[in-house]
Structures are given as C-alpha cells and as structure tokens.
PDB file of C-alpha atoms in Angstrom:
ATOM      1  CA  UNK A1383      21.935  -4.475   4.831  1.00  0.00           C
ATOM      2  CA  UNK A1384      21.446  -3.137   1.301  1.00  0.00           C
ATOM      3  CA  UNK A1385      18.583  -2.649  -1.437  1.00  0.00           C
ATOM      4  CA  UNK A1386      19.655  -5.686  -3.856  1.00  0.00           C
ATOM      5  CA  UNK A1387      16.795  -5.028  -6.360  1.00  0.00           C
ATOM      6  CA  UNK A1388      14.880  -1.996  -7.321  1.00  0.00           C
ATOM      7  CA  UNK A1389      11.003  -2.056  -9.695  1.00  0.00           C
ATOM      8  CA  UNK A1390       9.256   1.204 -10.638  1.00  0.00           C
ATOM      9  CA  UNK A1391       5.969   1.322 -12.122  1.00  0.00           C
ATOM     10  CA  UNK A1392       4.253   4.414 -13.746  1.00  0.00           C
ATOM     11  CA  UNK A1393       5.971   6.911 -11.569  1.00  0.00           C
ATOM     12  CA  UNK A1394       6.615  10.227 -13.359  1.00  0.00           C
ATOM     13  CA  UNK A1395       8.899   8.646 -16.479  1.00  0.00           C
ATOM     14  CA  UNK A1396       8.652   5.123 -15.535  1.00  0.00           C
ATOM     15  CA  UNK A1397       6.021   3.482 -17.638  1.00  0.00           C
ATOM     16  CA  UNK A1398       3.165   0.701 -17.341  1.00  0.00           C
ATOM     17  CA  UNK A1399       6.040  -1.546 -17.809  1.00  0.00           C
ATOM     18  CA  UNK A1400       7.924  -2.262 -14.606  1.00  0.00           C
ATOM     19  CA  UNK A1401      11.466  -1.047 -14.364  1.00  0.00           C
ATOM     20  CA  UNK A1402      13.866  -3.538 -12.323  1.00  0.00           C
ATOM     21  CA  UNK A1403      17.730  -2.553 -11.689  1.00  0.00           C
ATOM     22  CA  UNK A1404      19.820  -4.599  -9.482  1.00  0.00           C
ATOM     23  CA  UNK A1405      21.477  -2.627  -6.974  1.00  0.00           C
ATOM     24  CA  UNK A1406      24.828  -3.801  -5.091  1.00  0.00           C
ATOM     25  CA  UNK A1407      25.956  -1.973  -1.904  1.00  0.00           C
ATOM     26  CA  UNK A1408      27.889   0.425  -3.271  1.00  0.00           C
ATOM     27  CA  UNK A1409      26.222   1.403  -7.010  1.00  0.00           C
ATOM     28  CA  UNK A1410      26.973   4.882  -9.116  1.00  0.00           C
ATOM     29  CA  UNK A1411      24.069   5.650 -11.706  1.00  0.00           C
ATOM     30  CA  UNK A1412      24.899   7.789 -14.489  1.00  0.00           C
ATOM     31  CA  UNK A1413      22.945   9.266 -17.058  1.00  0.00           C
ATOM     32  CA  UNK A1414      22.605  12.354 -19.233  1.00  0.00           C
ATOM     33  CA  UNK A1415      20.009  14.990 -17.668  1.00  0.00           C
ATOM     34  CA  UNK A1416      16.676  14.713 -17.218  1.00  0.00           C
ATOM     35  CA  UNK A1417      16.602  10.684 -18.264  1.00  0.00           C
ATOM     36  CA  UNK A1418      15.076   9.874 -14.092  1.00  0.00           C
ATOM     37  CA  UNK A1419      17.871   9.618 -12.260  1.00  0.00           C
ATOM     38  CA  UNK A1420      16.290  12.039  -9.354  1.00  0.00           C
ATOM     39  CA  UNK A1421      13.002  10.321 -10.166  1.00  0.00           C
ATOM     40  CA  UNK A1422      14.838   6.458  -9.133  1.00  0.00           C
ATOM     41  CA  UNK A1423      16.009   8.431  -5.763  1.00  0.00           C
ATOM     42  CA  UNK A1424      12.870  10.015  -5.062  1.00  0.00           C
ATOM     43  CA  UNK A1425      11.104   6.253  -5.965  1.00  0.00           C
ATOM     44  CA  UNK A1426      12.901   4.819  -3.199  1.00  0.00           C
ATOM     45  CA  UNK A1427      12.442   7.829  -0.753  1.00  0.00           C
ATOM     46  CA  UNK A1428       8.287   6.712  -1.109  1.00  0.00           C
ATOM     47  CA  UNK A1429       9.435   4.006   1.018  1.00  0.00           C
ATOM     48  CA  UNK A1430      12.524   4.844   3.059  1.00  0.00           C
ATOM     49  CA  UNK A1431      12.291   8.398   3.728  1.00  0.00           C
ATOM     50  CA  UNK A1432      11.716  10.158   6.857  1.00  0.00           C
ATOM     51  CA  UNK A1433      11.812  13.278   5.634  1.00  0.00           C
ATOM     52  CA  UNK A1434       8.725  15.298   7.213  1.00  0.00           C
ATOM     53  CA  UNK A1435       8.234  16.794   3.001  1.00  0.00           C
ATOM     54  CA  UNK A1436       7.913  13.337   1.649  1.00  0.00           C
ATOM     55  CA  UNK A1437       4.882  12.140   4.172  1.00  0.00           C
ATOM     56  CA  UNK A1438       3.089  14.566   1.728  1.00  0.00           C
ATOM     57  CA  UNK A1439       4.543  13.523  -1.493  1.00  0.00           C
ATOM     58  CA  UNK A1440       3.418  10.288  -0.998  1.00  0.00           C
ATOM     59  CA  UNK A1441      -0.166  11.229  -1.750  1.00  0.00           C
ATOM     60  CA  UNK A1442       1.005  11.605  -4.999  1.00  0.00           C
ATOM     61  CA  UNK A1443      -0.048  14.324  -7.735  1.00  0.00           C
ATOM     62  CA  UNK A1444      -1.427  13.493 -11.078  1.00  0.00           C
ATOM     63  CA  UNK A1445       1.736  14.844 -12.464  1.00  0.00           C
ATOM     64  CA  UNK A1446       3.605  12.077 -10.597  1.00  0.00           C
ATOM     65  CA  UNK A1447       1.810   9.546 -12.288  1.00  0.00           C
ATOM     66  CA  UNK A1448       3.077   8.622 -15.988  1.00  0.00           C
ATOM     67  CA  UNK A1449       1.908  10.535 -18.868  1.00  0.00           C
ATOM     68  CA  UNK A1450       0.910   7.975 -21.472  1.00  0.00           C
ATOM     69  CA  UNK A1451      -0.038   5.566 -18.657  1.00  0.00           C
ATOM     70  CA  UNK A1452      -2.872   8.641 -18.046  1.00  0.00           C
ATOM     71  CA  UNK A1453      -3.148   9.055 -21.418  1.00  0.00           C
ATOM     72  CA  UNK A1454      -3.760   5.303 -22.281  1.00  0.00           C
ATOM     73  CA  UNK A1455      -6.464   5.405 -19.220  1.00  0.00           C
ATOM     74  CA  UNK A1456      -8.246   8.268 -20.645  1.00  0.00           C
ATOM     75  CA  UNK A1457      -8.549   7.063 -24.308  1.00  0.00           C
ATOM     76  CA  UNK A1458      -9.732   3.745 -22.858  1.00  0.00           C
ATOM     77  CA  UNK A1459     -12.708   6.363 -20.910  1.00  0.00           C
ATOM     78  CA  UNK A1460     -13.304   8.154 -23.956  1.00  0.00           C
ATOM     79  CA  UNK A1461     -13.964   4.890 -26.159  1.00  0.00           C
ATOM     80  CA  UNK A1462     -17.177   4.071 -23.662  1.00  0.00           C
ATOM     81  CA  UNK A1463     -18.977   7.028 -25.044  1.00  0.00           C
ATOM     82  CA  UNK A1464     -20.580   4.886 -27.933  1.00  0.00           C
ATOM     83  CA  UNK A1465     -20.986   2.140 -26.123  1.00  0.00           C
ATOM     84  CA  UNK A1466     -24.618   0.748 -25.222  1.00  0.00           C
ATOM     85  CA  UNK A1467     -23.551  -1.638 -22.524  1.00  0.00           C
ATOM     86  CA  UNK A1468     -21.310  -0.955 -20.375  1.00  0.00           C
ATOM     87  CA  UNK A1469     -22.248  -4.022 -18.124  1.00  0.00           C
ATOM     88  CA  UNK A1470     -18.716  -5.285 -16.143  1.00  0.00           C
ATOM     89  CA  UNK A1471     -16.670  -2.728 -17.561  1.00  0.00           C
ATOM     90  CA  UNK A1472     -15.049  -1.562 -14.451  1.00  0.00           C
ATOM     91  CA  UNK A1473     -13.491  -4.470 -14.867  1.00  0.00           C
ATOM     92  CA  UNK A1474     -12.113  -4.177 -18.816  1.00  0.00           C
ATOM     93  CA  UNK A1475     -11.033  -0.148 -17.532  1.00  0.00           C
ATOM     94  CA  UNK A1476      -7.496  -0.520 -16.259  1.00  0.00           C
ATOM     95  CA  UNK A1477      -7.063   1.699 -13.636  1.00  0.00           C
ATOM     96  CA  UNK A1478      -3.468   3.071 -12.957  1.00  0.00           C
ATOM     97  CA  UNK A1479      -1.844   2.254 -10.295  1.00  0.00           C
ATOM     98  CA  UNK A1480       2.367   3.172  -9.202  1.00  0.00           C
ATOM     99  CA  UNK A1481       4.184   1.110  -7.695  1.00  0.00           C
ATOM    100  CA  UNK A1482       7.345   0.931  -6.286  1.00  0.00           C
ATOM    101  CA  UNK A1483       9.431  -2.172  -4.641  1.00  0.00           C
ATOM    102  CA  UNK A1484      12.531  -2.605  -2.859  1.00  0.00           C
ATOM    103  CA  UNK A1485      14.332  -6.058  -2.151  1.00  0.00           C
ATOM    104  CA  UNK A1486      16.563  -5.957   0.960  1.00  0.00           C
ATOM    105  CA  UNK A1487      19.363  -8.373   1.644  1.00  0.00           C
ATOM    106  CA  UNK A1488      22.833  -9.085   3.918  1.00  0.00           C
ATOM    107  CA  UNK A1489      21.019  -8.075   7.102  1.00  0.00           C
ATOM    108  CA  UNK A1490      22.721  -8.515  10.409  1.00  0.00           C
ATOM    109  CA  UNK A1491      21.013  -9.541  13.798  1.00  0.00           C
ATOM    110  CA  UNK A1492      19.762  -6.655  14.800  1.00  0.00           C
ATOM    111  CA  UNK A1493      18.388  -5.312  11.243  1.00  0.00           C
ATOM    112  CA  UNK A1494      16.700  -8.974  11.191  1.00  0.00           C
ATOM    113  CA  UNK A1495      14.580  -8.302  14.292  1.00  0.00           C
ATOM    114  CA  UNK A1496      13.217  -5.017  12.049  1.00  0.00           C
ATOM    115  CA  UNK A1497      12.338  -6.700   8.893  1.00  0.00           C
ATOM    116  CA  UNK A1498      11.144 -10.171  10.415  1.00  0.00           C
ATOM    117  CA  UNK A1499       7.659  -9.879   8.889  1.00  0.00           C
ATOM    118  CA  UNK A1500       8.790  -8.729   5.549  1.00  0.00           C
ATOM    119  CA  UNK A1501      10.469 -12.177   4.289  1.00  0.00           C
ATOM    120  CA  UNK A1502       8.752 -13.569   1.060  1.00  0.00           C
ATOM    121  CA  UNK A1503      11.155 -16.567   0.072  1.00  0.00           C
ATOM    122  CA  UNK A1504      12.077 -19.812   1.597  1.00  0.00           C
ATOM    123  CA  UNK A1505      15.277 -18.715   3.190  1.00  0.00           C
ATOM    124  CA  UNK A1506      14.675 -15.616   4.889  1.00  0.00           C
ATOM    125  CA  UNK A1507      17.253 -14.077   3.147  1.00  0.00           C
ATOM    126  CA  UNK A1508      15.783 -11.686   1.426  1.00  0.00           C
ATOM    127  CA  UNK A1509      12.943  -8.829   2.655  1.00  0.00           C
ATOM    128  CA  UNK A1510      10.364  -7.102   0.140  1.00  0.00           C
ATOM    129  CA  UNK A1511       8.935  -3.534   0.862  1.00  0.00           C
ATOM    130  CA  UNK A1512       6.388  -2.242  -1.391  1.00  0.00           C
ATOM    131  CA  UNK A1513       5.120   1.527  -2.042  1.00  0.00           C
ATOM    132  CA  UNK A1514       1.514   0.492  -3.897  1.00  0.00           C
ATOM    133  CA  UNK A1515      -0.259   4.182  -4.619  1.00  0.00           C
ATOM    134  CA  UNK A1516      -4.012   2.656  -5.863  1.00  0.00           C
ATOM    135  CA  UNK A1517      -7.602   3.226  -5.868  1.00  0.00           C
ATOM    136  CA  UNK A1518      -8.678   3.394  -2.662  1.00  0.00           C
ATOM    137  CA  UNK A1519     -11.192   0.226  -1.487  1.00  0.00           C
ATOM    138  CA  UNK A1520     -14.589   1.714  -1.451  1.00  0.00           C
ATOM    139  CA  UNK A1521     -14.081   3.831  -4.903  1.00  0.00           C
ATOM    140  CA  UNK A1522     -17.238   2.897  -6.718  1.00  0.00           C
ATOM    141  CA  UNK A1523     -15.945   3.015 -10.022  1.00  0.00           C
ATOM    142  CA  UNK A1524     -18.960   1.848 -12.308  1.00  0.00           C
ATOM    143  CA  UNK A1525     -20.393   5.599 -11.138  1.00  0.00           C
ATOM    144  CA  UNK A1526     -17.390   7.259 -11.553  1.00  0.00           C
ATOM    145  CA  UNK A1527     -17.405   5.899 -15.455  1.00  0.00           C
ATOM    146  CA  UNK A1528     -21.163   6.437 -15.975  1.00  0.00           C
ATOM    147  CA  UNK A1529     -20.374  10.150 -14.913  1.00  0.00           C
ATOM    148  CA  UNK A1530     -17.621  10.593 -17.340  1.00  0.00           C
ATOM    149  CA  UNK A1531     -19.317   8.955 -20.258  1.00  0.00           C
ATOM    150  CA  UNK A1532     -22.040  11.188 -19.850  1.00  0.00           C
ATOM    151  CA  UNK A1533     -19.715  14.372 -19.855  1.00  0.00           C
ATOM    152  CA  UNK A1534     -18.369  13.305 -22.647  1.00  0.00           C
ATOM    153  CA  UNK A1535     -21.559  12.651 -24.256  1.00  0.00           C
ATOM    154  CA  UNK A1536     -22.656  15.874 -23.797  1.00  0.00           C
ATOM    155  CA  UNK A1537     -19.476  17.101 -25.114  1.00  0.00           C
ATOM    156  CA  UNK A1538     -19.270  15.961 -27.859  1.00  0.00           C
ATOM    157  CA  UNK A1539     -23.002  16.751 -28.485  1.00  0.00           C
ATOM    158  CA  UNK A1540     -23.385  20.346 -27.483  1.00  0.00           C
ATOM    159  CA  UNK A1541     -19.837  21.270 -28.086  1.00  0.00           C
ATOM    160  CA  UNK A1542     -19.352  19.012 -31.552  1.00  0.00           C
ATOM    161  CA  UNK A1543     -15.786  17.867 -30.117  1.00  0.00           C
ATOM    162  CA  UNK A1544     -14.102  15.506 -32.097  1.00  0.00           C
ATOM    163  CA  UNK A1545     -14.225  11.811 -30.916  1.00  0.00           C
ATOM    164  CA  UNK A1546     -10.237  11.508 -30.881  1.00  0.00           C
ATOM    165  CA  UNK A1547     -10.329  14.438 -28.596  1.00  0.00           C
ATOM    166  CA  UNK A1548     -12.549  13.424 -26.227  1.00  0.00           C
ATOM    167  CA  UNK A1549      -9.977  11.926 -24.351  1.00  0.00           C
ATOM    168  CA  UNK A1550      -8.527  15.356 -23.697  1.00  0.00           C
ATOM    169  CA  UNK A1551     -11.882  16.416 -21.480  1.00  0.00           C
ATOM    170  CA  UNK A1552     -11.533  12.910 -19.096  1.00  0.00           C
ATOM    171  CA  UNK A1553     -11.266  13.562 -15.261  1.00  0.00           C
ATOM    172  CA  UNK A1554      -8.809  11.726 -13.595  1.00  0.00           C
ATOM    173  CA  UNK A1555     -10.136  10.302  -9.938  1.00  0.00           C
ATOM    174  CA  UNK A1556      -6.928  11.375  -8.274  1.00  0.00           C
ATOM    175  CA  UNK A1557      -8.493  12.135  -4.787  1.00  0.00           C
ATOM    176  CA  UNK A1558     -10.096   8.368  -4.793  1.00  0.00           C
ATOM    177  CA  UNK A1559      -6.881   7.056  -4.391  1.00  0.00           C
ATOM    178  CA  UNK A1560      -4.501   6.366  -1.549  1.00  0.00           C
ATOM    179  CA  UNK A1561      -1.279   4.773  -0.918  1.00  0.00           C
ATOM    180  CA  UNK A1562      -0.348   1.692   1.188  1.00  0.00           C
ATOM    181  CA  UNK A1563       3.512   0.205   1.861  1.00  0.00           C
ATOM    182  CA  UNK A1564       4.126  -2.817   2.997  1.00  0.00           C
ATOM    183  CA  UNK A1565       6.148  -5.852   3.399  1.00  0.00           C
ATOM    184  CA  UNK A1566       6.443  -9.243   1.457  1.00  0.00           C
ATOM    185  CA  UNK A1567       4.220 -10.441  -0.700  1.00  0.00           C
ATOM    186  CA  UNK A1568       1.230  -9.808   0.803  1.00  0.00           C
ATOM    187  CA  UNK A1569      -1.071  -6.256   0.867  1.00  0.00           C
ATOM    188  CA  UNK A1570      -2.679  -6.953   3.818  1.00  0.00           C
ATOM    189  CA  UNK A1571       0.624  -6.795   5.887  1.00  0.00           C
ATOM    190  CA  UNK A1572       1.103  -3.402   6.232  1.00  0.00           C
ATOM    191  CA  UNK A1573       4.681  -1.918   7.797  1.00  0.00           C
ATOM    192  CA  UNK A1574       4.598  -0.692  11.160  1.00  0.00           C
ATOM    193  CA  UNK A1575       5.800   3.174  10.904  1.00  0.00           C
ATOM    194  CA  UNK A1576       7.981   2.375  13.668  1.00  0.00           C
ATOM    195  CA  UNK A1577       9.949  -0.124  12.282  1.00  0.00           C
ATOM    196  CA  UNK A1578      10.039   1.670   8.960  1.00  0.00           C
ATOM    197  CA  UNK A1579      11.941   4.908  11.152  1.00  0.00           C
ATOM    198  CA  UNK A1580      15.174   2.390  11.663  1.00  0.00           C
ATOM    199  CA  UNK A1581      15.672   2.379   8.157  1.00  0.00           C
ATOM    200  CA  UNK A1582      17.033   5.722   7.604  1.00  0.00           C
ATOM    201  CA  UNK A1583      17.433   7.003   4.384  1.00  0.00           C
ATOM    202  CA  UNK A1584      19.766  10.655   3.150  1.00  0.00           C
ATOM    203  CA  UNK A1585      18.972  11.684  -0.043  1.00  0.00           C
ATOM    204  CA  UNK A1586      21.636  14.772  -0.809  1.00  0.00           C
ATOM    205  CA  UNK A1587      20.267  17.126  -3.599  1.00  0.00           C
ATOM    206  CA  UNK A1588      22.779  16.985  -6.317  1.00  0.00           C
ATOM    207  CA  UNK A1589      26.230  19.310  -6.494  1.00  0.00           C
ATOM    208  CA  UNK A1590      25.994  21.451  -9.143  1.00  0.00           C
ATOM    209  CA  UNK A1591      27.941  24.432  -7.953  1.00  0.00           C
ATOM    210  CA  UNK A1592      30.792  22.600  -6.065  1.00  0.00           C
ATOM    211  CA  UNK A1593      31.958  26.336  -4.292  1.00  0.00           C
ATOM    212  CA  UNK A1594      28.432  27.219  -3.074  1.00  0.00           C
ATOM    213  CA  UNK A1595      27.413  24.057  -1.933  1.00  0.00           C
ATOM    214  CA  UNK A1596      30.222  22.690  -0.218  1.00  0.00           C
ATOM    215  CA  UNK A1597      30.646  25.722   2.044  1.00  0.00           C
ATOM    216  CA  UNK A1598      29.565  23.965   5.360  1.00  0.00           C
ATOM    217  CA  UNK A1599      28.177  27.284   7.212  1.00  0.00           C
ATOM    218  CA  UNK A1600      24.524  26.618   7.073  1.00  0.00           C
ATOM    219  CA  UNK A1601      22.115  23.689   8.051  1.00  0.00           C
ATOM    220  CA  UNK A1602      21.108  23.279   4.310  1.00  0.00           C
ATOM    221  CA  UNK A1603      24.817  23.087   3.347  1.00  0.00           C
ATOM    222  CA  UNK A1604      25.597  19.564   1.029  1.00  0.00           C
ATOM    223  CA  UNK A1605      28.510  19.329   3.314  1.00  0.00           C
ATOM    224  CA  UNK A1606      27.218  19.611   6.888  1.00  0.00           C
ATOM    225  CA  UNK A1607      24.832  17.664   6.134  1.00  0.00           C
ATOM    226  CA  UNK A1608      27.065  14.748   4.878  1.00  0.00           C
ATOM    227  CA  UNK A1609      29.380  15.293   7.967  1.00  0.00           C
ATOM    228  CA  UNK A1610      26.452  15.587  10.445  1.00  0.00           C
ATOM    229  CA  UNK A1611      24.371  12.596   8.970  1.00  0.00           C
ATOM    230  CA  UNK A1612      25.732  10.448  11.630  1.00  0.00           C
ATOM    231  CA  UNK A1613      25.045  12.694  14.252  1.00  0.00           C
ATOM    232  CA  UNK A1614      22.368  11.378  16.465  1.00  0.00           C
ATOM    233  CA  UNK A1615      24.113   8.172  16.825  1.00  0.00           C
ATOM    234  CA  UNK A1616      27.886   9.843  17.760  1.00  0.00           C
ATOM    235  CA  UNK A1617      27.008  13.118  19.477  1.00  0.00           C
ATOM    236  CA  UNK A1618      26.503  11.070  23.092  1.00  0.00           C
ATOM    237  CA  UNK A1619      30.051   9.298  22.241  1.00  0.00           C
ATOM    238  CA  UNK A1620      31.489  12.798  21.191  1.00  0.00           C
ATOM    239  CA  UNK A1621      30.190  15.026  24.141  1.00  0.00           C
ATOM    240  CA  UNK A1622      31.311  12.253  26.813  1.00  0.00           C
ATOM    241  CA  UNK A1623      35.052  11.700  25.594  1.00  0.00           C
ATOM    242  CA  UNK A1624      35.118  15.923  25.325  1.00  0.00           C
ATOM    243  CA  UNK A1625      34.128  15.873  28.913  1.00  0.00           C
ATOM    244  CA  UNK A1626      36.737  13.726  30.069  1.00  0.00           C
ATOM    245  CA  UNK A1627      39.085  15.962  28.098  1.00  0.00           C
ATOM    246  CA  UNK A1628      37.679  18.811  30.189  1.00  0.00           C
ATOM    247  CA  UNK A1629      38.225  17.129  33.616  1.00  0.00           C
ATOM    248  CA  UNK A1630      41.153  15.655  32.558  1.00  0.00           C
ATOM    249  CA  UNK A1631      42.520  19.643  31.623  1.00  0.00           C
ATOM    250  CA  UNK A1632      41.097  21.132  35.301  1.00  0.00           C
ATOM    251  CA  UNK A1633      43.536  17.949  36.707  1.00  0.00           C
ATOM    252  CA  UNK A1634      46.131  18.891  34.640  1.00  0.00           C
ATOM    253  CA  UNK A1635      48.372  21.349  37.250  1.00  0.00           C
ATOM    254  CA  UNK A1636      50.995  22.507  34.633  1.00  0.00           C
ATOM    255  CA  UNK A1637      48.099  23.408  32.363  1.00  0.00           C
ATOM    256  CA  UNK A1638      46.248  25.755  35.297  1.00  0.00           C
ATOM    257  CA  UNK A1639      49.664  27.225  35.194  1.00  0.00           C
ATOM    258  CA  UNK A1640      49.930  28.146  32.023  1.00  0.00           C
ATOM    259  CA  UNK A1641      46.672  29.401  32.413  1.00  0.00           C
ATOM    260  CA  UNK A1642      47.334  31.897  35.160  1.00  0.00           C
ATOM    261  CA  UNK A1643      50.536  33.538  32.965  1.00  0.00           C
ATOM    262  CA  UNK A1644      48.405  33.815  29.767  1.00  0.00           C
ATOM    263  CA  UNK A1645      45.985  35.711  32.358  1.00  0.00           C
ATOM    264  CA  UNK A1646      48.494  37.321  33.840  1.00  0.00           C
ATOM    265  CA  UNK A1647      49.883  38.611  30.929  1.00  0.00           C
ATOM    266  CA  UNK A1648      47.015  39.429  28.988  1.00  0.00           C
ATOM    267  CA  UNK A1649      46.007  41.557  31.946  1.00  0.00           C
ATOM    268  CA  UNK A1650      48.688  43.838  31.910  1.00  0.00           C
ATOM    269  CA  UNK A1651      48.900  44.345  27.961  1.00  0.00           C
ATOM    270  CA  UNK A1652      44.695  44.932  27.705  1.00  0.00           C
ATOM    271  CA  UNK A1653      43.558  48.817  27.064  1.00  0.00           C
ATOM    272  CA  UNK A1654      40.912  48.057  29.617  1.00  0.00           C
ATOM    273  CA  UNK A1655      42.586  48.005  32.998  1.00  0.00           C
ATOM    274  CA  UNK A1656      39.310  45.778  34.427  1.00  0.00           C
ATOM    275  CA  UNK A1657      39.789  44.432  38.451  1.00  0.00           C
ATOM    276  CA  UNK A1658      38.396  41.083  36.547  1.00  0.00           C
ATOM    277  CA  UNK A1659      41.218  38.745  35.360  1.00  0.00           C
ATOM    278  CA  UNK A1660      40.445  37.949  31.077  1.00  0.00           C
ATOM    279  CA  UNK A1661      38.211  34.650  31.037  1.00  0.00           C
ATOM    280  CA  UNK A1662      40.165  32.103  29.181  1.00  0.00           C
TER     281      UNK A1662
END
C-alpha cells in the first residue's frame, strides 16, 4: 500500500487553493529551503502519525493556518463595519477551514480488511482519508460577527483607526474550531483510532550534520532510529533465533571446552588470585 495522491489546503504555506501532488511508492521531493517541504511531511503526519506530539498539533495554532487565507477572512470582517444589514451574512463570511487528503492504493489482503470503510470509487481500489480542521458544529457565528463588528466600530470611533486597518484589530475564533479525519467521501464516517494505529507512519527530522546525526548512540539518533523502526515487528523473531543460538552453544561440547581453558587460563594470568573461576 502507498499514498498515490496528496491535497493541502490552507496549511501554513499552502493556500485557499488546494495543492494536489501525485505520489508513487517510492517519490524524492526536492526543493530549495523553506519552500514547504517539512510542511507536505508534517500535512500527512495530521493523518498518519502516531506520534504522542502530533495528537496535540492537530488542534492546530493560528500560525498553522495560512496567512493571506487569515488575512482575506479578516478584511472580509472588517468590511461589515459599515454595513446596516447584516441579515444571512454568516453565510457570505467564508470561514477558513485546512484540509488535508490522502488517496491510498495497491493494498494487499490484510491492509484491505483496515481500510474497508474508506473506499469512495466504484472499484474499491482506491481509499480516501481526510484531515478536515473546521468550525466546530454549534459555533454560533452570526454572534461571533456582531461582536467583532462592534469592536471594530468602536475602534475606529474612539480610536480614529483607519478603515484599511481595521482588519489588523479582527479576532480570529481559533478555539471554536476542531478537527475531524475520516474516510471516503463522506464526514460523517469518522476513522476508528484503532484502525488508523496500523498505518504507521516515521517521519525522520532532516540530516543536516551527517557526523552528529548518524552517530547511533542515543534513542534520538537519525540512525537508530532508522535501524530500529522495524523493531516491534522483528524483536520476537530476533530474541527466539538468539535463544536457539544459546542452547545450541550450552550443547555444543567442544565449545564448553574451550570455555574451561579460556577460564583456566585467564585464572592463572589475573592480578586477583579470586577462589571464583572469571565468568565468561
């Protein structure tokens, strides 16, 4: 299985207008710094990740959200200020929403059992996940523009601010919003954690000092973890063929002998004339 098609919508440099790349199952992105390519990673880590740090980031921050896609919102507030009647306009104000969307494909039998309820085309061939980070349901937001039309009334009253700057004072409702993921086509159908655990995703922070980094004598090193990302499904594998190996050495009668020289030996050349025989 492999992400065939990627969208990103108004998170941190991806604008109101929705960002597709298709991916193949092995795919190198390359860019000069600072153009997004962490930002793509991190997009897909809103869905995939199981990394306890990104069950937080996916409340996102108002910094995560596009700039001018904020900025756009806020001018749109600002321009109510001289308006009369503002009867419906919750639904002319465009509130921003991110969104990000993953297309899997090439699953085998057992992957199909996971993503059985996120199909959304004829053939079952092809599963949809969707990170949607939106107003939440019961966010009344007729008040919420009535509040900020009168701020900015009194503003610009008191204050004499200048009506293209008025945008500049607009709250944004960040902490009326909430985050949903799920699968095909419709909201509703909201992934199962559970299921969403099986598709593991290691995101390695990028090499930029290849002698530091690839020292593997810490937990945080890039390199243990790229040797040890495999370990919870090998380790019962490795530790029962090394204890064969062991009972296969206690068997082994010409090794036990060559064990009892080496001891014997070792003995008589140590500084420490101990009645113990060394442990080897």
């Amino acid at each position: 299985m492999y992400i065939s098609s990627l969208s990103i919508k108004n998170y941190r440099n991806f604008g109101d207008e929705e960002f597709t790349i298709p991916l193949k199952p092995f795919t190198a992105i390359i860019g000069e710094n600072n153009i997004g390519k962490s930002n793509l990673l991190e997009s897909i880590g809103l869905i995939l990740s199981q990394d306890i740090t990104m069950f937080k980031k996916r409340m996102l921050d108002i910094e995560d959200i596009n700039y001018k896609t904020k900025e756009t919102f806020k001018k749109q507030v600002a321009n109510l200020v001289f308006m009369d009647d503002l009867k419906g306009i919750e639904e002319k104000i465009k509130f921003p929403e991110v969104k990000v969307e993953i297309v899997l494909e090439d699953m085998d039998d057992d992957q199909l059992a996971v993503v059985g309820d996120w199909f959304f085309e004829p053939t079952f061939t092809k599963a949809k996940l969707t990170y949607l980070f939106r107003p939440r349901p019961g966010f009344k937001k007729s008040d919420w523009i009535n509040q900020q039309k009168e701020k900015l009334a009194k503003l610009h009253k008191e204050r004499h601010i200048e009506s293209k700057k008025l945008y500049e004072y607009v709250d944004f409702p960040i902490e009326q919003y909430e985050y949903i993921i799920y699968g095909g086509d419709n909201p509703a159908n909201k992934c199962d954690p559970y299921f969403l655990r099986m598709l593991k995703l290691e995101v390695l922070d990028a090499l930029r000092d290849a002698k530091r980094e690839l020292k593997a004598n810490g937990e945080y090193k890039l390199l243990y973890r790229i040797l040890n990302k495999d370990y919870d499904t090998d380790f019962v594998g490795i530790r029962t063929l090394l204890e064969n190996l062991n009972e296969e050495i206690k068997q082994n009668e010409k090794l036990q002998q060559i064990k009892r020289e080496l001891t014997h030996y070792l003995d008589r050349v140590s500084l420490v004339n101990s009645v113990e025989q060394n442990n080897i």
